[in-house]
PDB file of C-alpha atoms in Angstrom:
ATOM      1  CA  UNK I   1       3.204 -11.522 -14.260  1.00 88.00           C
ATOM      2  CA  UNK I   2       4.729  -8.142 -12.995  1.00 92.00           C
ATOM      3  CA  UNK I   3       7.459  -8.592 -10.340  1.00 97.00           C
ATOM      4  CA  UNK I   4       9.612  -5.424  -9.232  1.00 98.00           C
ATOM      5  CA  UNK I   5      12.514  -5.622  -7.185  1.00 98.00           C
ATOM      6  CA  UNK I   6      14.126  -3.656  -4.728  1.00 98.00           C
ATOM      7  CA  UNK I   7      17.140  -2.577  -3.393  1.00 98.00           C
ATOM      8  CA  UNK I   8      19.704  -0.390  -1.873  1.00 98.00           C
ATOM      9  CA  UNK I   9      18.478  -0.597   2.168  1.00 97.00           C
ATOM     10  CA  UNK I  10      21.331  -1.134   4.510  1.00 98.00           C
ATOM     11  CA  UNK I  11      22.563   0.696   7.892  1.00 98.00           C
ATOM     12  CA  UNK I  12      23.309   4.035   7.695  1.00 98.00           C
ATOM     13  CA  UNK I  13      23.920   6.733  10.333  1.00 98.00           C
ATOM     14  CA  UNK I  14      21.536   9.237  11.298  1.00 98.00           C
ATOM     15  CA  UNK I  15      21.805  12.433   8.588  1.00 98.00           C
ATOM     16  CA  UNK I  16      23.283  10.305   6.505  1.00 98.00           C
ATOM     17  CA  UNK I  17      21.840   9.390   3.360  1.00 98.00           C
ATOM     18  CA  UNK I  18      20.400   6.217   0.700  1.00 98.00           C
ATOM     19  CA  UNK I  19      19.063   6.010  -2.699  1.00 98.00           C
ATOM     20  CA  UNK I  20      16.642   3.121  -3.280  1.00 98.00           C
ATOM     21  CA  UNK I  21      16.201   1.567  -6.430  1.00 98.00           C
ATOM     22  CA  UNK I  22      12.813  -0.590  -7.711  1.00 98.00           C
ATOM     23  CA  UNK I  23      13.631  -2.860 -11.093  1.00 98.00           C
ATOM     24  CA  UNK I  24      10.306  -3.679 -12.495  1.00 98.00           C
ATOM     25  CA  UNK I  25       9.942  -6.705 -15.260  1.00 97.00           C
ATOM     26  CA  UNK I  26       6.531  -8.087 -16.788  1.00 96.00           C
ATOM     27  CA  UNK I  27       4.733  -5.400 -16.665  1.00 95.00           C
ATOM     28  CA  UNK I  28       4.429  -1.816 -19.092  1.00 95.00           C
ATOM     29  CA  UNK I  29       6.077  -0.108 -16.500  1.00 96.00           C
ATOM     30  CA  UNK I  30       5.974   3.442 -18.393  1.00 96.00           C
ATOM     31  CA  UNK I  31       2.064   3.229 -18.129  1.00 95.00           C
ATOM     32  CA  UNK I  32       1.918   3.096 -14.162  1.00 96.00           C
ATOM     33  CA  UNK I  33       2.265   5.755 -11.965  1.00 97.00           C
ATOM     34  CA  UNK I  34       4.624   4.291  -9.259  1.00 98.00           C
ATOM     35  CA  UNK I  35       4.851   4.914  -5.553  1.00 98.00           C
ATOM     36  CA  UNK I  36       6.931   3.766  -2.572  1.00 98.00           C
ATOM     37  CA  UNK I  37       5.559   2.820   0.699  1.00 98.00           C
ATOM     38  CA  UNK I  38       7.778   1.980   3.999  1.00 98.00           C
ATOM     39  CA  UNK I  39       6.880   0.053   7.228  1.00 98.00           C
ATOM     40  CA  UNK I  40       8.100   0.460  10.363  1.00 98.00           C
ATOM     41  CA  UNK I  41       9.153  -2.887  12.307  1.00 97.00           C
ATOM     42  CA  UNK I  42       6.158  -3.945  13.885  1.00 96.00           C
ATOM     43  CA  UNK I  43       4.228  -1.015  12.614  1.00 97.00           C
ATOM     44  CA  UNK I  44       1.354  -0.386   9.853  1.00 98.00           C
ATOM     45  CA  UNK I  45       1.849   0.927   6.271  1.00 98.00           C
ATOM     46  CA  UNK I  46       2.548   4.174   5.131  1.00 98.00           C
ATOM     47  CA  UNK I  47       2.630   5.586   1.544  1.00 98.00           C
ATOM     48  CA  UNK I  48       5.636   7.719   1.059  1.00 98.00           C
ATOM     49  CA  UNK I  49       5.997   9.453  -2.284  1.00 98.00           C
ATOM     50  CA  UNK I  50       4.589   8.487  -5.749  1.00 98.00           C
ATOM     51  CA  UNK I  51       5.681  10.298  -9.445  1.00 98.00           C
ATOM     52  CA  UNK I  52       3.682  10.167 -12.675  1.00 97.00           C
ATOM     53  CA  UNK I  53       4.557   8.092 -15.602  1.00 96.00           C
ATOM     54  CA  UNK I  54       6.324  10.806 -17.460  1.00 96.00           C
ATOM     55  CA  UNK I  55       8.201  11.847 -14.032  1.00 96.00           C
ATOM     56  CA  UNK I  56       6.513  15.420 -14.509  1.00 97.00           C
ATOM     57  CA  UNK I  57       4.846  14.980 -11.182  1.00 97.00           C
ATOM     58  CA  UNK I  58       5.212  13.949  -7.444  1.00 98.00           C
ATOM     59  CA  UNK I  59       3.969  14.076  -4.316  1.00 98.00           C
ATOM     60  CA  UNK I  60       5.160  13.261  -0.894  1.00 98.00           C
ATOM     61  CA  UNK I  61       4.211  12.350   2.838  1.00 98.00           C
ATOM     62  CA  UNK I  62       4.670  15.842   5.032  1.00 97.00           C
ATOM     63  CA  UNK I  63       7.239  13.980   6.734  1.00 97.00           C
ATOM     64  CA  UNK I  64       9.569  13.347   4.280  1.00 98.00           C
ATOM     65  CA  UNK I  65       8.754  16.950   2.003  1.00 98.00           C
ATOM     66  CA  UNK I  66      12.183  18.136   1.539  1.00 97.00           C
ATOM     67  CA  UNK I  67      14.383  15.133   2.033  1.00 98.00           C
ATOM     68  CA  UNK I  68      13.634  12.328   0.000  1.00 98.00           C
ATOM     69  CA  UNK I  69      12.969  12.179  -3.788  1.00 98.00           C
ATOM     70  CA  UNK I  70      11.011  10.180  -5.840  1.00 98.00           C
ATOM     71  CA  UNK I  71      12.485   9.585  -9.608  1.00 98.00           C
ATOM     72  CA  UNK I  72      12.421   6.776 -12.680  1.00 98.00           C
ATOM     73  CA  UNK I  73      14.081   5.819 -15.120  1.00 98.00           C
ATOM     74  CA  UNK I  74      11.504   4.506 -17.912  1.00 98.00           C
ATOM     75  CA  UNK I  75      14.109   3.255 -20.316  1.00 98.00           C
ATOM     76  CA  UNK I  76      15.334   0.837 -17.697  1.00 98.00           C
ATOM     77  CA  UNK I  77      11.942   0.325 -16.573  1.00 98.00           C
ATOM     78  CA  UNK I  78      13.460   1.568 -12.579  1.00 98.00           C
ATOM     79  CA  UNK I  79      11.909   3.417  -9.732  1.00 98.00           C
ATOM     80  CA  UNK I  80      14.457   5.432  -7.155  1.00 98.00           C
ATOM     81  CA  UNK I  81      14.090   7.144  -4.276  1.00 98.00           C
ATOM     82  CA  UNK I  82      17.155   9.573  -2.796  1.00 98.00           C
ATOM     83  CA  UNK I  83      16.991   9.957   0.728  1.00 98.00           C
ATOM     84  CA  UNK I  84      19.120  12.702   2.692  1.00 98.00           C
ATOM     85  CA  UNK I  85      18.919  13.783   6.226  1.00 98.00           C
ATOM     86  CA  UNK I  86      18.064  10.278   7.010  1.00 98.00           C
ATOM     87  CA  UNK I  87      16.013   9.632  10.913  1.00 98.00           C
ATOM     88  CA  UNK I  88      15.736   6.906  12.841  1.00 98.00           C
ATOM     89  CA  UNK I  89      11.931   7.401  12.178  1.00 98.00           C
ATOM     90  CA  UNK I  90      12.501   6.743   8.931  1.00 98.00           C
ATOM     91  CA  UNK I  91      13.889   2.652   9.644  1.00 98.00           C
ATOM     92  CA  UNK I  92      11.430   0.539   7.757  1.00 98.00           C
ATOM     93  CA  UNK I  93      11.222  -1.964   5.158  1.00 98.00           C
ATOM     94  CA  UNK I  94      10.579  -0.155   1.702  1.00 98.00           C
ATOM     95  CA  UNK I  95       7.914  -1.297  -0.490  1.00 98.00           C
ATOM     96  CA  UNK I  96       7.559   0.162  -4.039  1.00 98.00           C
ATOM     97  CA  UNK I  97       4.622  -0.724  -6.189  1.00 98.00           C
ATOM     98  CA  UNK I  98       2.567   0.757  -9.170  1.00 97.00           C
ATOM     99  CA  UNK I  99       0.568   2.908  -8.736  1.00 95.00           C
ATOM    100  CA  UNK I 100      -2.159   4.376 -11.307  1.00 90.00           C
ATOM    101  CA  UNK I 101      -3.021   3.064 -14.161  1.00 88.00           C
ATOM    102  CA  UNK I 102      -5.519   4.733 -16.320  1.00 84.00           C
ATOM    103  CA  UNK I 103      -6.732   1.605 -18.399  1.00 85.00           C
ATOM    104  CA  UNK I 104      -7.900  -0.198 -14.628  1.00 83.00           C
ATOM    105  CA  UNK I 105      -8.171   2.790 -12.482  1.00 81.00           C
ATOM    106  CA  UNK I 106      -6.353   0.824  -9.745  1.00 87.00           C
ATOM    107  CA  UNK I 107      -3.345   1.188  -7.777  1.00 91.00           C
ATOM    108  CA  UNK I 108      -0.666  -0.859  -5.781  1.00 94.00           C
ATOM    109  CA  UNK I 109      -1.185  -3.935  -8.052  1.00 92.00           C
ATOM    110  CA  UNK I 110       2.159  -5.599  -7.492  1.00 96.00           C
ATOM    111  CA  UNK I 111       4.329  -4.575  -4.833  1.00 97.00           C
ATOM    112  CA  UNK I 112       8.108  -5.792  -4.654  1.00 98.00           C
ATOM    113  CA  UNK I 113       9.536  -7.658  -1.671  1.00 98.00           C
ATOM    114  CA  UNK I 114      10.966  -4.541   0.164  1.00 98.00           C
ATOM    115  CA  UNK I 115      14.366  -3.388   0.914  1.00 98.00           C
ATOM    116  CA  UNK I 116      15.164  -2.637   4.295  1.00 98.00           C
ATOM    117  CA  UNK I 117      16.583   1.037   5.706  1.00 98.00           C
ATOM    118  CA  UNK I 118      17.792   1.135   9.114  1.00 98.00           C
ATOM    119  CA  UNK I 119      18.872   4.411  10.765  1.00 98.00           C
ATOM    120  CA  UNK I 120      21.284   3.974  13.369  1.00 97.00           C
ATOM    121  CA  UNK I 121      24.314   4.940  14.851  1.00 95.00           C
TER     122      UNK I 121
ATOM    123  CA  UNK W   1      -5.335  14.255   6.052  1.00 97.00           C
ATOM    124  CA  UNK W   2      -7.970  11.393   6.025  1.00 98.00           C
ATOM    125  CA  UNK W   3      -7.382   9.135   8.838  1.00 98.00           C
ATOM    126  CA  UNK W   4      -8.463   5.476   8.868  1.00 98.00           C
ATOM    127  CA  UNK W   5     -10.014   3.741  11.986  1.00 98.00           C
ATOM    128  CA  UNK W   6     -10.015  -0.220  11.699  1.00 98.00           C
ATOM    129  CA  UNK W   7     -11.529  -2.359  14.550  1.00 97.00           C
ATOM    130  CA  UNK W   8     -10.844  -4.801  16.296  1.00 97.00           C
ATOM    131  CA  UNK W   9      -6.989  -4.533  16.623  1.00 98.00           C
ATOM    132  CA  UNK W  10      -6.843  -8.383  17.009  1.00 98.00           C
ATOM    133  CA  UNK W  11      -9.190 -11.134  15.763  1.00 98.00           C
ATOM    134  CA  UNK W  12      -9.059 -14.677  16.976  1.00 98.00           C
ATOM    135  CA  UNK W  13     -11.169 -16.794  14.945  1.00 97.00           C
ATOM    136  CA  UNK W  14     -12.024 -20.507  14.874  1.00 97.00           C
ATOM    137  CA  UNK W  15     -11.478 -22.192  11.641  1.00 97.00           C
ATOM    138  CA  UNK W  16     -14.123 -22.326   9.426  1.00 97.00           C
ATOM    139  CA  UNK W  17     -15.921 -19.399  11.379  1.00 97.00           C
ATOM    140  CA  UNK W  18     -16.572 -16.187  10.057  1.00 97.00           C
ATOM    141  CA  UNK W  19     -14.618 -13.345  10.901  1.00 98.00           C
ATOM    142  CA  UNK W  20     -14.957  -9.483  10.211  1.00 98.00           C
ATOM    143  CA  UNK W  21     -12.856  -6.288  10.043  1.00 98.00           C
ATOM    144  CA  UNK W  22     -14.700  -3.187  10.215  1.00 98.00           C
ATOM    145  CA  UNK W  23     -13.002   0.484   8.640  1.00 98.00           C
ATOM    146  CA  UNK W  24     -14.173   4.008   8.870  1.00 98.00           C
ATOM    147  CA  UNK W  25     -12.525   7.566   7.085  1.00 98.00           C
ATOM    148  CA  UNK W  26     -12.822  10.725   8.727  1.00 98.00           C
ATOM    149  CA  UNK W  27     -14.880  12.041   5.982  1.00 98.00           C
ATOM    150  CA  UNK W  28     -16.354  10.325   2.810  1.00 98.00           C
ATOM    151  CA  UNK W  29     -14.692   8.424   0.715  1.00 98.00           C
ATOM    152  CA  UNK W  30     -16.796   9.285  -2.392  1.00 97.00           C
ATOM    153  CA  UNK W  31     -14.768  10.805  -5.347  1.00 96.00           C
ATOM    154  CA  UNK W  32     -16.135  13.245  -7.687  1.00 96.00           C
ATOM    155  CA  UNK W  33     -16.448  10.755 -10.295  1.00 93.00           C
ATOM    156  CA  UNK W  34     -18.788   8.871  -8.124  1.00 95.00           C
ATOM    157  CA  UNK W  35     -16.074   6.026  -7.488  1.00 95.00           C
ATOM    158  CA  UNK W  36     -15.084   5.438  -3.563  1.00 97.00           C
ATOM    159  CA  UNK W  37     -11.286   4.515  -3.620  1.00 96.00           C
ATOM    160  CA  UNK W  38     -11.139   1.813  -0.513  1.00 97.00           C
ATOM    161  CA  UNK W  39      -8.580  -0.778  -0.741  1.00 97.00           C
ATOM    162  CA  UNK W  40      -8.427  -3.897   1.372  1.00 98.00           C
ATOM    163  CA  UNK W  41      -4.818  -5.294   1.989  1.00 98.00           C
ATOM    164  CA  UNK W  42      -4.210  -8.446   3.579  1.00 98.00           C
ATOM    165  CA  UNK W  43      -0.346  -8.750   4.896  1.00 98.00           C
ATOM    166  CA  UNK W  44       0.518 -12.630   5.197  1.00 98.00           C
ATOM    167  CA  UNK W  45       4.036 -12.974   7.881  1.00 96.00           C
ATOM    168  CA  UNK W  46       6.902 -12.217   6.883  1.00 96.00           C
ATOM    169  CA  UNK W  47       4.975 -11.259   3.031  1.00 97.00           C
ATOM    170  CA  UNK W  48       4.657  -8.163   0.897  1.00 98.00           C
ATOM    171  CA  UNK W  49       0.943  -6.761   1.363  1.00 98.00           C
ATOM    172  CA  UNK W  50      -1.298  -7.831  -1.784  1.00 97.00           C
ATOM    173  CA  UNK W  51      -4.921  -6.512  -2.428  1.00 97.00           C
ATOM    174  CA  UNK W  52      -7.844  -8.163  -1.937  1.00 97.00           C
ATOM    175  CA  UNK W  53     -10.503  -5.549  -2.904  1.00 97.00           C
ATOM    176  CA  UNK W  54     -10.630  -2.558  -4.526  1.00 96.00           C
ATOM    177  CA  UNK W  55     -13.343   0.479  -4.815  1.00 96.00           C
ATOM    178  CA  UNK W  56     -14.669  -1.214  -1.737  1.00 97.00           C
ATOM    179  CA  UNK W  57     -16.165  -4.629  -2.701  1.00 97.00           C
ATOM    180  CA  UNK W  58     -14.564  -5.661  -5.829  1.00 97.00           C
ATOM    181  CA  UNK W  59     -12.120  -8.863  -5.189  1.00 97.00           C
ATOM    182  CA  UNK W  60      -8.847  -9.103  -6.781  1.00 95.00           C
ATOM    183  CA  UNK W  61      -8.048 -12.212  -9.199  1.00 93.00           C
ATOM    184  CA  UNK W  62      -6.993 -15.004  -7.817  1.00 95.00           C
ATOM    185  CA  UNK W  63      -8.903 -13.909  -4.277  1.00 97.00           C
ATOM    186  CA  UNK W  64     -10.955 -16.722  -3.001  1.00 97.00           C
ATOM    187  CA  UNK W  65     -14.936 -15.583  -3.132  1.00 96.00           C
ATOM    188  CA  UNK W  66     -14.858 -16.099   1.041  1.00 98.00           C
ATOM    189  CA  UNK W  67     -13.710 -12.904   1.069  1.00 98.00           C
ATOM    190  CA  UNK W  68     -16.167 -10.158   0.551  1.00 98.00           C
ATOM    191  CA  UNK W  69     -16.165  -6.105   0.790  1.00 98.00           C
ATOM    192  CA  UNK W  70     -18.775  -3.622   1.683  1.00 98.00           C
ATOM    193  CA  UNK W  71     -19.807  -0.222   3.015  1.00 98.00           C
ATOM    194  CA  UNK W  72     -20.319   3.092   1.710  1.00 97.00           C
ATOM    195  CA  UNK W  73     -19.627   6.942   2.760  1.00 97.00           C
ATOM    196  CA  UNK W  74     -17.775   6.415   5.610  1.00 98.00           C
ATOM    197  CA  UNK W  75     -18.192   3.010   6.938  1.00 98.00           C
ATOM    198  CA  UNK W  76     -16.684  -0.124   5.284  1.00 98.00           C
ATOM    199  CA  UNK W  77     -16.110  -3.889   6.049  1.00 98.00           C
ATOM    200  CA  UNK W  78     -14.026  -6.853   5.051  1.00 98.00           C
ATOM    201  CA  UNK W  79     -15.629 -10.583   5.911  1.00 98.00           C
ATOM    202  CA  UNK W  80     -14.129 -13.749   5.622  1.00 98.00           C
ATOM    203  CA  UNK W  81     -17.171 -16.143   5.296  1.00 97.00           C
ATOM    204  CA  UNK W  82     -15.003 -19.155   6.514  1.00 98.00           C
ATOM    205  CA  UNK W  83     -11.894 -18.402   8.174  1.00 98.00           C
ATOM    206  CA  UNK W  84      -8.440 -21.024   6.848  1.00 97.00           C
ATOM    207  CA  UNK W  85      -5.833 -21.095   8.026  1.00 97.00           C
ATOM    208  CA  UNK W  86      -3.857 -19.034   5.142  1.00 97.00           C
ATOM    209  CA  UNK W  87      -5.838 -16.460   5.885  1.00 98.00           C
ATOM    210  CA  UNK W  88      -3.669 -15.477   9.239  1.00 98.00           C
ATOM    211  CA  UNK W  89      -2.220 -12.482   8.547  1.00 98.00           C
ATOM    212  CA  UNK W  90      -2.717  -8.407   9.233  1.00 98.00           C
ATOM    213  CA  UNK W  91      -5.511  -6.815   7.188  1.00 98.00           C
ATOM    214  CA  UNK W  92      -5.271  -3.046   6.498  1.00 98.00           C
ATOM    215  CA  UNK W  93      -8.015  -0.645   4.689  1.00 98.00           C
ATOM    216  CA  UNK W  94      -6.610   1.893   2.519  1.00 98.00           C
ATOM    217  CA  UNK W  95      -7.949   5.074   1.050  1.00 98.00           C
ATOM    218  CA  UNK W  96      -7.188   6.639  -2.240  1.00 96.00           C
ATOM    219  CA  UNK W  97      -9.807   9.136  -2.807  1.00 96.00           C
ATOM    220  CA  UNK W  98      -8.166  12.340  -0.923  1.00 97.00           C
ATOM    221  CA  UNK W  99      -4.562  12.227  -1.303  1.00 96.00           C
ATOM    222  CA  UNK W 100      -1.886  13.028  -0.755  1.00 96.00           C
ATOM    223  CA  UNK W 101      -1.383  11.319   1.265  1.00 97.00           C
ATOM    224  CA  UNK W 102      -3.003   7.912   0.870  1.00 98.00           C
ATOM    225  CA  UNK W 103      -3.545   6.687   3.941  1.00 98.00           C
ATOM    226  CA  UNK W 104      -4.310   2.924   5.684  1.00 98.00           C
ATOM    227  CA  UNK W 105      -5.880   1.890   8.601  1.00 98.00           C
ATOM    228  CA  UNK W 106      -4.138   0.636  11.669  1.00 98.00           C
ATOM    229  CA  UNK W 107      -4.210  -3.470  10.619  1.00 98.00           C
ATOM    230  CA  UNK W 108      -6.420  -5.910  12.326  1.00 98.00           C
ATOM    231  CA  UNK W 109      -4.428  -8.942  13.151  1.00 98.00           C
ATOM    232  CA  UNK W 110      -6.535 -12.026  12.343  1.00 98.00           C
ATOM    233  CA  UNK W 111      -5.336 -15.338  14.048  1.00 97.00           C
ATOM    234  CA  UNK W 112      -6.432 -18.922  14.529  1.00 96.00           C
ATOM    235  CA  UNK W 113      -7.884 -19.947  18.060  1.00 94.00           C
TER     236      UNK W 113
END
C-alpha cells in the first residue's frame, strides 16, 4: 500500500521562507504525477502546485506563481516544495499526494498525513 | 477558474437515514475525451482527505456500496443510502477537467443528530 510522508512545516516569520519535503514508499512513485495541496485551519482544500513525472512540467495556483516551487527527486522517490516570501495566508496543513497516473487515469490516490506551515511573527 | 458550489454547508442526519450532498461547476465538467473529472472526498476529523468516487460515480476500493455518485454536465451528487456513524466527517467535490487549477467545493459537514 502507498504511504508518503511529509515534512518540513514549522513557524516561520512572514517573508521568510520553507522547503517541504514528501517521502513516498509502496508505490512506483516515478509513474505519478505528484501534487501538493494545503488547508487552511478550519478552511476547505486547495490544490497548490503539481510537476510531471519526469519534473519537465509544473503548474501552480495564481497565488503562489512566483514564490513557491514544486520539484522531485525520483531516485529517492521525494516530492519538495520551496517556499519564499512566505504569508500568513499561506498557514495551512500541507498535503502532498499523487497525482496522474496514465495506467488509471486518476489522481490524488494516497495523500500523506500533512505537515503543518504556520506564518507568523 | 472553475468554481465549485456544494450545498448544504451542514448536514445533520439520523443514523441509518439517508443523507445527500449536492455539487455544481461553473461550466461543464465534460473533457474532450468524453470523461467528466469529478472527485468526491470525504475528510474524517482530524484525517487526511481520501476519495470516495471518481469520474463522478465510480467508488473507490474499499468504499462501502452506501455511498453512491451521480450527475452529469454541471450538476452532481453524493448519497449516503444509510448514514453510520463513521461516516461524520466534511465531504468536498473536486474537479479535474479544467485545470489549473483544480478546484473543490466548499465541504458539506455531515453530522449525527
Amino acid at each position: 500500500e502507498g504511504q508518503l510522508v511529509e515534512s518540513g512545516g514549522g513557524l516561520v516569520q512572514p517573508g521568510g521562507s520553507l522547503r517541504l519535503s514528501c517521502a513516498a514508499s509502496g508505490i512506483s512513485f516515478s509513474d505519478y504525477w505528484m501534487s501538493w495541496l494545503r488547508q487552511a485551519p478550519g478552511k476547505g482544500l486547495e490544490w497548490v502546485a503539481n510537476i510531471k513525472q519526469d519534473g519537465s512540467e509544473s503548474y501552480y495556483v495564481d497565488s503562489v506563481k512566483g514564490r513557491f516551487t514544486i520539484s522531485r527527486d525520483n531516485a529517492k522517490n521525494s516530492l519538495y516544495l520551496q517556499m519564499i516570501s512566505l504569508r500568513a495566508e499561506d498557514t495551512a496543513m500541507y498535503y502532498c499526494a499523487t497525482d496522474w497516473h496514465h495506467a488509471t487515469s486518476r489522481r490524488f490516490d494516497y495523500w500523506g498525513q500533512g505537515t503543518l506551515v504556520t506564518v507568523s511573527s | 477558474d472553475v468554481v465549485m458550489t456544494q450545498s448544504p454547508l451542514s448536514l445533520p442526519v439520523t443514523l441509518g437515514q439517508p443523507a445527500s450532498i449536492s455539487c455544481r461547476s461553473s461550466q461543464s465538467l465534460v473533457f474532450s475525451d468524453g470523461n467528466t473529472y469529478l472527485n468526491w472526498f470525504q475528510q474524517r476529523p482530524g484525517q487526511s482527505p481520501r476519495r470516495l468516487i471518481y469520474k463522478v460515480s465510480n467508488r473507490d476500493s474499499g468504499v462501502p456500496d452506501r455511498f453512491s455518485g451521480s450527475g452529469s454536465g454541471t450538476d452532481f451528487t453524493l448519497k449516503i443510502s444509510r448514514v453510520e456513524a463513521e461516516d461524520v466527517g466534511v465531504y468536498y467535490c473536486m474537479q479535474a477537467t479544467h485545470w489549473p487549477p483544480f478546484t473543490f467545493g466548499g465541504g458539506t459537514k455531515v453530522e449525527i443528530k
